[in-house]
CSV table of C-alpha atoms and ligand atoms in Angstrom, one decimal:
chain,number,residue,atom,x,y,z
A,65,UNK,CA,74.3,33.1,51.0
A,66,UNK,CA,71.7,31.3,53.7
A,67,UNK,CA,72.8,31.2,56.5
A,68,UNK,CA,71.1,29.6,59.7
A,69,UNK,CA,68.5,32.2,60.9
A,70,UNK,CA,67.5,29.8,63.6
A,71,UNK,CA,68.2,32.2,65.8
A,72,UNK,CA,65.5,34.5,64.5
A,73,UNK,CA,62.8,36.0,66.7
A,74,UNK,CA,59.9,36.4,65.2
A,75,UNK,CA,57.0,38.4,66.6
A,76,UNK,CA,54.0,39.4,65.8
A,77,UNK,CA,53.7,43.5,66.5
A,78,UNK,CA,51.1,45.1,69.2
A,79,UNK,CA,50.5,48.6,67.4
A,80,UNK,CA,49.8,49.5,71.0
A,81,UNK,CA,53.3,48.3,72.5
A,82,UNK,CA,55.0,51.9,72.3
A,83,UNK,CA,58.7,49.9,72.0
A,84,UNK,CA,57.1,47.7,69.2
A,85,UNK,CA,55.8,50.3,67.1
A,86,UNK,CA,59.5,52.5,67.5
A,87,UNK,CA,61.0,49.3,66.0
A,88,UNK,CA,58.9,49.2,63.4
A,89,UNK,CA,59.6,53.5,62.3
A,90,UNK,CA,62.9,52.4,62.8
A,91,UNK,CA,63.3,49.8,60.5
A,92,UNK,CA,61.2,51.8,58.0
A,93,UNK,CA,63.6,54.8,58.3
A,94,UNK,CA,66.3,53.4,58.3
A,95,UNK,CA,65.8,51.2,55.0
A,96,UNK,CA,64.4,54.4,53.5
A,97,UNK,CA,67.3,56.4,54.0
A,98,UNK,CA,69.5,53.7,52.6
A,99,UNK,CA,67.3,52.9,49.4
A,100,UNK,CA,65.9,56.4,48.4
A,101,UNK,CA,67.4,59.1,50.2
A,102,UNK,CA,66.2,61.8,47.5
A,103,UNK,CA,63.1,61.1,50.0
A,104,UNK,CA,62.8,62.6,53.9
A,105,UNK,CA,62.3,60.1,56.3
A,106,UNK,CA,58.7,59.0,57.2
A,107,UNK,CA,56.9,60.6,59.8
A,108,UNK,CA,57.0,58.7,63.1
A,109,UNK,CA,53.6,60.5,64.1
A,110,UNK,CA,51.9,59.2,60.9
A,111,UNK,CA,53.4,55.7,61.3
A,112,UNK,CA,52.6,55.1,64.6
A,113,UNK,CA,49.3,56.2,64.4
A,114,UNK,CA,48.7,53.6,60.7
A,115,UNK,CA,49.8,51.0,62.5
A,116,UNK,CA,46.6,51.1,65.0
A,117,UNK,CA,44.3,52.8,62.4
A,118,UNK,CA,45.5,50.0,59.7
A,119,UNK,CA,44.4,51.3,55.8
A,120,UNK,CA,40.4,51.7,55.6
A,121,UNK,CA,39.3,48.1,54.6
A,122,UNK,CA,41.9,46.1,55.0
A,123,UNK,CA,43.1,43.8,57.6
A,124,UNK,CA,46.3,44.5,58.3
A,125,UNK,CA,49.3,42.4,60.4
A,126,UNK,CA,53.0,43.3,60.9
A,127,UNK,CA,55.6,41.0,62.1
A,128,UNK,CA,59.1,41.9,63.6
A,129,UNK,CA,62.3,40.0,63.5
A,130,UNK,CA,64.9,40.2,66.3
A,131,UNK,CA,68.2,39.6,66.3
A,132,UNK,CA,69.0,39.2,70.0
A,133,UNK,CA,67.6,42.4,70.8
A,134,UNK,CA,67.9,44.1,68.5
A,135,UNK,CA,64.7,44.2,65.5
A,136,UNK,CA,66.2,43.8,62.4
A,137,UNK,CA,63.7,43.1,60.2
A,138,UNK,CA,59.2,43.8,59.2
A,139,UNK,CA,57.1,42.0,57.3
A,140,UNK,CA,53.6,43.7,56.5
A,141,UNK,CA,51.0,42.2,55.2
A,142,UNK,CA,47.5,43.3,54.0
A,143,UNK,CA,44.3,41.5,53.2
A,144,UNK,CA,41.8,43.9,51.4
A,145,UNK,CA,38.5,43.3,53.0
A,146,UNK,CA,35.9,45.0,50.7
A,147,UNK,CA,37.1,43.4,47.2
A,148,UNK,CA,40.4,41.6,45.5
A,149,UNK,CA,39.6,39.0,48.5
A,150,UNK,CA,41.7,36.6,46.9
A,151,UNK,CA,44.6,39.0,47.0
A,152,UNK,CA,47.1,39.7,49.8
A,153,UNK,CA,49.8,42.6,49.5
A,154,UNK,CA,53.3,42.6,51.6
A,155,UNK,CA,55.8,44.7,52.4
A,156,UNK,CA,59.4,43.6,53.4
A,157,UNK,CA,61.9,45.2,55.3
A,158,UNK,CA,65.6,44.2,56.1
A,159,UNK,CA,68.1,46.6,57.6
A,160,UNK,CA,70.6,46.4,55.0
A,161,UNK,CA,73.4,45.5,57.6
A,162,UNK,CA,71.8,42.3,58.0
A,163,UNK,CA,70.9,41.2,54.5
A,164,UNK,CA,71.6,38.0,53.0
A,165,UNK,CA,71.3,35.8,55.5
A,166,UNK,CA,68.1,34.6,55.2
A,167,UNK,CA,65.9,36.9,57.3
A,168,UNK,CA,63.8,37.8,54.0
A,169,UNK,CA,62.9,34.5,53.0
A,170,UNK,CA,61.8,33.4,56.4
A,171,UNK,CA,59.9,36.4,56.5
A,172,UNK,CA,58.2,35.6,52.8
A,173,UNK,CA,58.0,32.1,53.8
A,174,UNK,CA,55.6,33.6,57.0
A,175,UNK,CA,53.8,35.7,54.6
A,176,UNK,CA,52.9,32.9,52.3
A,177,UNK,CA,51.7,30.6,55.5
A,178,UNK,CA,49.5,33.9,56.7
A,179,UNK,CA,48.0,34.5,53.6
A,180,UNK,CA,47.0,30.7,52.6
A,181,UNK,CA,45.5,30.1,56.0
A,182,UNK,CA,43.5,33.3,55.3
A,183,UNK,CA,42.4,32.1,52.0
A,184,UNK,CA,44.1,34.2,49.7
A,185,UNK,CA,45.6,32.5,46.6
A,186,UNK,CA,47.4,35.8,45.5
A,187,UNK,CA,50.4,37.4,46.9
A,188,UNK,CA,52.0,41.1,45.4
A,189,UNK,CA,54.7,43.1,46.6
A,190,UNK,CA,56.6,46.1,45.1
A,191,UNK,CA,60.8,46.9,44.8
A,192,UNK,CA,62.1,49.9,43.5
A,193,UNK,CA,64.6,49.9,40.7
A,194,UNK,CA,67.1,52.2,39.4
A,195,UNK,CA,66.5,54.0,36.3
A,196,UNK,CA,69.0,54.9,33.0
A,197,UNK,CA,70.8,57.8,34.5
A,198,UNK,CA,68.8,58.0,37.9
A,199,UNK,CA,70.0,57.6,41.5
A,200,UNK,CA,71.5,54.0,42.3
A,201,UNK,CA,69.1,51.6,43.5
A,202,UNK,CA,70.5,48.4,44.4
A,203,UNK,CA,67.6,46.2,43.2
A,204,UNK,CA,67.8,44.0,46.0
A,205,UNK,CA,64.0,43.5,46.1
A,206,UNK,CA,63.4,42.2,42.4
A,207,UNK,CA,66.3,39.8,43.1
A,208,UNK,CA,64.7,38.6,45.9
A,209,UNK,CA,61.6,39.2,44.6
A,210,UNK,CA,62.3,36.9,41.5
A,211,UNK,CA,64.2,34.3,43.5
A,212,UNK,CA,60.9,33.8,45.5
A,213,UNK,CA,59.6,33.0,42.3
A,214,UNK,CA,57.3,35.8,42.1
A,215,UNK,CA,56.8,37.5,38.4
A,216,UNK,CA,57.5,41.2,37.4
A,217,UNK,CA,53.7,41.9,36.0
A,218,UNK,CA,53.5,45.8,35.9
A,219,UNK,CA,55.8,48.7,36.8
A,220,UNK,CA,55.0,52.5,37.9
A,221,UNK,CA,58.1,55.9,37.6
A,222,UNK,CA,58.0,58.0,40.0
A,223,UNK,CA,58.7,61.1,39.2
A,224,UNK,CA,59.6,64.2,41.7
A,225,UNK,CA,58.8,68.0,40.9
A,226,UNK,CA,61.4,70.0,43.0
A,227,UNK,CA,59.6,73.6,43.8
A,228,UNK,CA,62.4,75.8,43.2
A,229,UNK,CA,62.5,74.4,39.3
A,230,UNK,CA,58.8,75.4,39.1
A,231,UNK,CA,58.4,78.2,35.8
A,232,UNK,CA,55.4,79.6,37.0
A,233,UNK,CA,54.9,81.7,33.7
A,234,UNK,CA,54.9,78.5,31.9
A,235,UNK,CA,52.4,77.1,34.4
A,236,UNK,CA,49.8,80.4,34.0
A,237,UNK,CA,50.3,80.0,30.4
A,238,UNK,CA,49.1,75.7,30.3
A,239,UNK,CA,46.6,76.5,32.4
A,240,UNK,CA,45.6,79.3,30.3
A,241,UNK,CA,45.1,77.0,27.2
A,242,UNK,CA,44.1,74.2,29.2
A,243,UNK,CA,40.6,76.8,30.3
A,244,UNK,CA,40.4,77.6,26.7
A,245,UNK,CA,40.0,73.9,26.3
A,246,UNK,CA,37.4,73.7,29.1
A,247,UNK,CA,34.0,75.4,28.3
A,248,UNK,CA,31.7,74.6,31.0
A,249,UNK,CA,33.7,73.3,33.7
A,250,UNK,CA,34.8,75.1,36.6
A,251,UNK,CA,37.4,74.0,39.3
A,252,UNK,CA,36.2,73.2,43.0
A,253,UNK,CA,39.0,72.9,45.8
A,254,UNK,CA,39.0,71.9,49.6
A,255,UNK,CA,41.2,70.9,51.9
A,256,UNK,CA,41.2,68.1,54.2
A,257,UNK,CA,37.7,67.5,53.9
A,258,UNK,CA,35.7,66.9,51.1
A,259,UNK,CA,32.4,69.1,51.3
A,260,UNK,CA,29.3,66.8,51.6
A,261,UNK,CA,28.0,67.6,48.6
A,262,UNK,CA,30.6,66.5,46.1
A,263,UNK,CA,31.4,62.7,48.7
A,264,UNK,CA,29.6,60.6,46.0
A,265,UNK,CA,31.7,61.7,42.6
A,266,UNK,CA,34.7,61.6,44.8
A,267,UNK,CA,33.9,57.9,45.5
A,268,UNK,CA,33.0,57.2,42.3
A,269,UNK,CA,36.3,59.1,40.5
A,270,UNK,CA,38.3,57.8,43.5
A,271,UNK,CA,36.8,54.0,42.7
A,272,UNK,CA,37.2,54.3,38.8
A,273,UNK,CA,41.3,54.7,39.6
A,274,UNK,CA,41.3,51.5,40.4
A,275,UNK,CA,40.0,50.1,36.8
A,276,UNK,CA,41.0,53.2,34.6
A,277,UNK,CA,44.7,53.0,35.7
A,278,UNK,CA,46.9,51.2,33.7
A,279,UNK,CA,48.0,47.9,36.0
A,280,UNK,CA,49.5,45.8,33.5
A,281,UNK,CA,49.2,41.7,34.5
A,282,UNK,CA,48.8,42.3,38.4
A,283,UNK,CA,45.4,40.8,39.3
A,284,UNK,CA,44.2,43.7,40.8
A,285,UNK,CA,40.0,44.4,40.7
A,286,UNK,CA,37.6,47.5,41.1
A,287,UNK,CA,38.0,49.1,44.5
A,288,UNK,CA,34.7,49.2,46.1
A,289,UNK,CA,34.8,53.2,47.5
A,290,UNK,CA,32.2,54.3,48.9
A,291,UNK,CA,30.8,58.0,50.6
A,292,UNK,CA,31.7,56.1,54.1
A,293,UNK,CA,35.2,54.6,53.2
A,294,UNK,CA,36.1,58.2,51.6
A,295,UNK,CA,34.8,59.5,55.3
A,296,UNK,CA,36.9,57.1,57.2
A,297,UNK,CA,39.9,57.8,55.3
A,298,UNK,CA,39.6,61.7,55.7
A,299,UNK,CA,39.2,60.5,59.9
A,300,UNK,CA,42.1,58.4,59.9
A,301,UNK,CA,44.1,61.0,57.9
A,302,UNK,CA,43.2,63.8,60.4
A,303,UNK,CA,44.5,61.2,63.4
A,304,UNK,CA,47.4,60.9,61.7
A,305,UNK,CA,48.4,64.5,61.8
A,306,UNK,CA,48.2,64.8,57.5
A,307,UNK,CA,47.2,66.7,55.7
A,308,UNK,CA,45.1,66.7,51.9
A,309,UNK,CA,44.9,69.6,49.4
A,310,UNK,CA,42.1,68.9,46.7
A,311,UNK,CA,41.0,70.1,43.4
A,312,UNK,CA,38.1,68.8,40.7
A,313,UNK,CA,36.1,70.4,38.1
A,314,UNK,CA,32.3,70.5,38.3
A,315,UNK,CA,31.0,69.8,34.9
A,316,UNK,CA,28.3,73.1,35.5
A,317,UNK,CA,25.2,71.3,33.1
A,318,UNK,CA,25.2,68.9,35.6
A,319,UNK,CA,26.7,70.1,38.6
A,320,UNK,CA,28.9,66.5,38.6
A,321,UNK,CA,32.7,66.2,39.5
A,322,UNK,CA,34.0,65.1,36.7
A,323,UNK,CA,38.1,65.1,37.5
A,324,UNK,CA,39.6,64.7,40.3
A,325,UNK,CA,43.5,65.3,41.8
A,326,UNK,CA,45.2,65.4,45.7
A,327,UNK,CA,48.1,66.1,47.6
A,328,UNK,CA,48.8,65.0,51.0
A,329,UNK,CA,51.3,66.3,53.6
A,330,UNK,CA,52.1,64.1,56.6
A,331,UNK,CA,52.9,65.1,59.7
A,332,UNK,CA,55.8,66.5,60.5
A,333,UNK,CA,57.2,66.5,57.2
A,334,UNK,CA,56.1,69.7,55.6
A,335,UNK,CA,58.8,70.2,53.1
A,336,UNK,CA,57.4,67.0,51.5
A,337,UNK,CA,53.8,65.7,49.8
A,338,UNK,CA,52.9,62.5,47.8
A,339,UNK,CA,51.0,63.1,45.0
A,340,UNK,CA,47.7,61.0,45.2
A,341,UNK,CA,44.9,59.7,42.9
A,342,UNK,CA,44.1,62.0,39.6
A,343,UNK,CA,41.8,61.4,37.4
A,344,UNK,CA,39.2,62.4,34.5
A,345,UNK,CA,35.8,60.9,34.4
A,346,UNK,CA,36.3,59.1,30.6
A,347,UNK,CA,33.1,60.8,28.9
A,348,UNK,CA,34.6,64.2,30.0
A,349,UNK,CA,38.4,63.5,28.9
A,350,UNK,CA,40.5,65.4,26.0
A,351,UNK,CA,39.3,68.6,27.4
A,352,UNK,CA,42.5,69.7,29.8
A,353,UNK,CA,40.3,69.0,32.4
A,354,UNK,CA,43.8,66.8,34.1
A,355,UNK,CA,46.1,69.6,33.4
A,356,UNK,CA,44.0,72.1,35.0
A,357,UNK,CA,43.6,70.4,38.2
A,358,UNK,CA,46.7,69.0,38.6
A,359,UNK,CA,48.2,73.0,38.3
A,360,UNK,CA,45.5,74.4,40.6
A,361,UNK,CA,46.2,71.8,43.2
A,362,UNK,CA,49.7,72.7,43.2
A,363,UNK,CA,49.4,76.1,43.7
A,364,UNK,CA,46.6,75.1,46.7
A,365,UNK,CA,49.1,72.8,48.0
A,366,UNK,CA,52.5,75.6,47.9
A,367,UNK,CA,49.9,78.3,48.8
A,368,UNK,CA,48.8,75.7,52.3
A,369,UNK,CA,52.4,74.1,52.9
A,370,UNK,CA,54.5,77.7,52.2
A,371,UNK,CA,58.1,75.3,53.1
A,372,UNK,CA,57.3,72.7,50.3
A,373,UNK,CA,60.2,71.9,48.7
A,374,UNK,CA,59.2,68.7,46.4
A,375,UNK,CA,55.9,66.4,45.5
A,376,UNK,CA,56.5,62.8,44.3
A,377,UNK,CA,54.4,61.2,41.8
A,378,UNK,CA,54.0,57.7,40.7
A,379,UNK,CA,52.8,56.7,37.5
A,380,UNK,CA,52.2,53.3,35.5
A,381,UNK,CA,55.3,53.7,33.3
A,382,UNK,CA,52.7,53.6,30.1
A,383,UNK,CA,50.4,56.1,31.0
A,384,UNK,CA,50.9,58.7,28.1
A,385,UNK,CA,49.0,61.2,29.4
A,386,UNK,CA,49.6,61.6,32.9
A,387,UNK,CA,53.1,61.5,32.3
A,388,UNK,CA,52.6,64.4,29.7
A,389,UNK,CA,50.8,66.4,31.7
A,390,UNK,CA,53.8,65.6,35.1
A,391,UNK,CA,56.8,66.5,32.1
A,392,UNK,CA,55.2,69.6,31.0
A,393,UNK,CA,54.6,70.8,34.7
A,394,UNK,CA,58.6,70.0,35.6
A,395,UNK,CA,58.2,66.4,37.1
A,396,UNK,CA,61.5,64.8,36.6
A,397,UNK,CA,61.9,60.5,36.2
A,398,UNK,CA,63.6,59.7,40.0
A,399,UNK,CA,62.9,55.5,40.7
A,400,UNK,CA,61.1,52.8,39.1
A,401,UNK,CA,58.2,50.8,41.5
A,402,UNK,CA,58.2,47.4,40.0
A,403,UNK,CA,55.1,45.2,40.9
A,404,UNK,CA,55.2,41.6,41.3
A,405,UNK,CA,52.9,38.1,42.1
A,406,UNK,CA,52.6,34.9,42.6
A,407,UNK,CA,50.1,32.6,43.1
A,408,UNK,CA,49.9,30.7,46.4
B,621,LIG,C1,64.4,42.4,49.5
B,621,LIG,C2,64.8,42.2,51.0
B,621,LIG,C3,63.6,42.1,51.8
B,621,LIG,C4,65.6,40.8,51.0
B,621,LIG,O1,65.9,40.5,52.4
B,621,LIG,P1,67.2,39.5,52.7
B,621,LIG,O2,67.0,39.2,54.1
B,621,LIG,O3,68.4,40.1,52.3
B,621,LIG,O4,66.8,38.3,51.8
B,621,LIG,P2,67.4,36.8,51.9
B,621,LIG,O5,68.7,36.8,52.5
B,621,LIG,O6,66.4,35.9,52.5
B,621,LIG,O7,67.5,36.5,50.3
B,621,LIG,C5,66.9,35.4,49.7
B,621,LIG,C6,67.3,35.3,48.2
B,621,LIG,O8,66.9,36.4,47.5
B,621,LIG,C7,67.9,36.8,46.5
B,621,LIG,N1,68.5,38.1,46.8
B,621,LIG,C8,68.2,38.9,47.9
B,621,LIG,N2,68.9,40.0,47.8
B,621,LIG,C9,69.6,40.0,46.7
B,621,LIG,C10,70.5,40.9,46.1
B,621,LIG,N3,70.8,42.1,46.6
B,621,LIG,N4,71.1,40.5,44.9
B,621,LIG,C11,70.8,39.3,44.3
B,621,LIG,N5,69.9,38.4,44.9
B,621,LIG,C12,69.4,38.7,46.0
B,621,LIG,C13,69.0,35.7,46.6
B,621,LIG,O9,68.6,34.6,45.7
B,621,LIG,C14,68.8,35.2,48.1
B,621,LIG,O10,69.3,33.9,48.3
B,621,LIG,P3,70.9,33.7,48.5
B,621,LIG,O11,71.4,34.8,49.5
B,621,LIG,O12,70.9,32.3,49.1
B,621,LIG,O13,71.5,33.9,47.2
B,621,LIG,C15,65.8,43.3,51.4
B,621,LIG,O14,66.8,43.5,50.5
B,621,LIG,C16,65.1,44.6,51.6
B,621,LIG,O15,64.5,44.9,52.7
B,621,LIG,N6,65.0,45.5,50.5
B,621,LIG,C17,64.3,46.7,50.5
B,621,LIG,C18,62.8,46.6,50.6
B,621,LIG,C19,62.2,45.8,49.5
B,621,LIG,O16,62.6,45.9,48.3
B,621,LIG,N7,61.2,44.9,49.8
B,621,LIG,C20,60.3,44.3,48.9
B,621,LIG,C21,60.9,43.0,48.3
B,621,LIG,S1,59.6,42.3,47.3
């Protein structure tokens, strides 16, 4: 159904107007809670704050629809600045009160205008879907996303390890075997900040994610991370009232991180962290090196955050041995994150 959304009030959002940026957590929340409530709601803190800060090189804009008064609608968009120039990622948001009526394709139709007239030729966005037996999900974004005409060119599970299913004995015993595995490597942990000494093999591992993880058809290049980028996002992260639990192995001949894996808290939400980036440098994988610091880190993490209740994970559906690693620890299949483009 279109109806006539002439109506509409589109503006583009002040991160510093304080009403703006309440809209904009609102709208978030709200169609959150009503398309993955196994999640807690954001953290107002944290989004208030990234909507100043914006993600370390990228360019970020947000726009808000009203409806009367009322802001019904966001439209995010984000132009990476230090690589994938021709790319542009956006995120849509409709109250689901007022769907079907239009409000997302203007928005899109905005996004597409945006990003031409900034010279991208590439546009992605991502819509959760339900799973065989998992949680409904109404797949309202890859409807829309396919009646925009975008294609479905890669999908990531997310999976969700609830704490109080955690077997600890089972844990001490992976880990266990995983060290037996693991001759000449030892772990190296730190929170928040990552000791100067290790920045460069966290840019590097942290950059390598970018190539090494499976992405299927979406057009997405190398990262280009640096030891200042990693810096900036550690600042940012800090405004933002989060928090990051680390852990790598040092490969001890030559005193080089060679795996890497994170958790991050945000603020105000301590019974919750997102699983971040892991990964094994390639000439040092098939050792356990991923299963031993993907089991240290949680223990860092529930040893830092004592009310965590859950950590969500998303993995490219195909990777084999991430998701191994995730089943064996307790991880359990929740969404699906399906990623779409279009060219422009
Ligand atoms: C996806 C979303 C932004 C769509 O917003 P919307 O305002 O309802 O979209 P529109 O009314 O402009 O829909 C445009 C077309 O998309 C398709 N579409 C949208 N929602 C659909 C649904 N639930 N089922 C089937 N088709 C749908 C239809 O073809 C629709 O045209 P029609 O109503 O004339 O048939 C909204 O559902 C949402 O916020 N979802 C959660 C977040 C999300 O997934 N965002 C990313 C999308 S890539």
């Amino acid at each position: 159904m279109t109806v006539d959304t002439s109506s509409l009030r589109i503006v583009e959002l002040d991160p510093d107007d304080a009403h703006a940026a309440e809209a904009s957590y609102a709208i978030h929340a709200a169609v959150r809670a009503y398309g993955q409530p196994d999640l807690p709601p954001p953290s107002r803190h944290r989004h208030v704050h990234l909507l100043r800060l914006g993600w370390p090189g990228h360019l970020e804009k947000h726009w808000l629809a009203y409806d009367g008064d009322v802001a019904v609608a966001e439209l995010d968009v984000s132009l990476p600045q230090r690589d994938n120039l021709d790319n542009a990622w956006i995120d849509l948001h409709v109250r689901a009160e007022y769907r079907r009526r239009g409000i997302g394709r203007r928005l899109y139709e905005l996004a597409v205008g945006y990003a031409r007239a900034a010279g991208r030729t590439k546009l992605m966005a991502s819509s959760w879907e339900q799973i065989p037996d998992g949680p409904f999900r109404d797949g309202a974004g890859s409807a829309f996303a396919r009646a925009m005409g975008l294609g479905r060119v890669h999908e990531e599970t997310r999976r969700k390890l609830y704490l109080s299913t955690v077997d600890d004995a089972l844990l001490d015993r992976l880990l266990a075997d995983a060290y037996a595995h693991a001759d000449g490597y030892s772990p190296v942990q730190w929170t928040d900040r990552c000791p100067d000494e290790y920045v460069p093999d966290m840019a590097y591992l942290e950059g390598r994610l970018s190539t090494d993880a499976p992405t299927g058809d979406l057009d997405w290049g190398p990262e280009n991370v640096d030891a200042e980028l990693i810096r900036e996002m550690e600042r940012n992260r800090a405004i933002m009232g989060g928090r990051a639990f680390h852990t790598a192995v040092r490969h001890d001949a030559t005193g080089r991180l060679v795996a890497l894996t994170g958790t991050m808290i945000e603020h105000g939400v301590p019974e919750h962290a997102w699983q971040m980036i892991t990964l094994v440098d390639p000439d040092h994988r098939g050792r356990r090196l991923g299963t031993i610091v993907k089991i240290e880190n949680l223990r860092l993490t529930v040893a830092g955050e004592p009310a965590l209740q859950a950590i969500d994970t998303t993995n490219a559906t195909v990777n084999r041995h991430m998701i191994a690693i995730n089943h064996a620890m307790g991880f359990v299949p929740i969404d699906v994150e399906a990623e779409w483009q279009v060219s422009i």
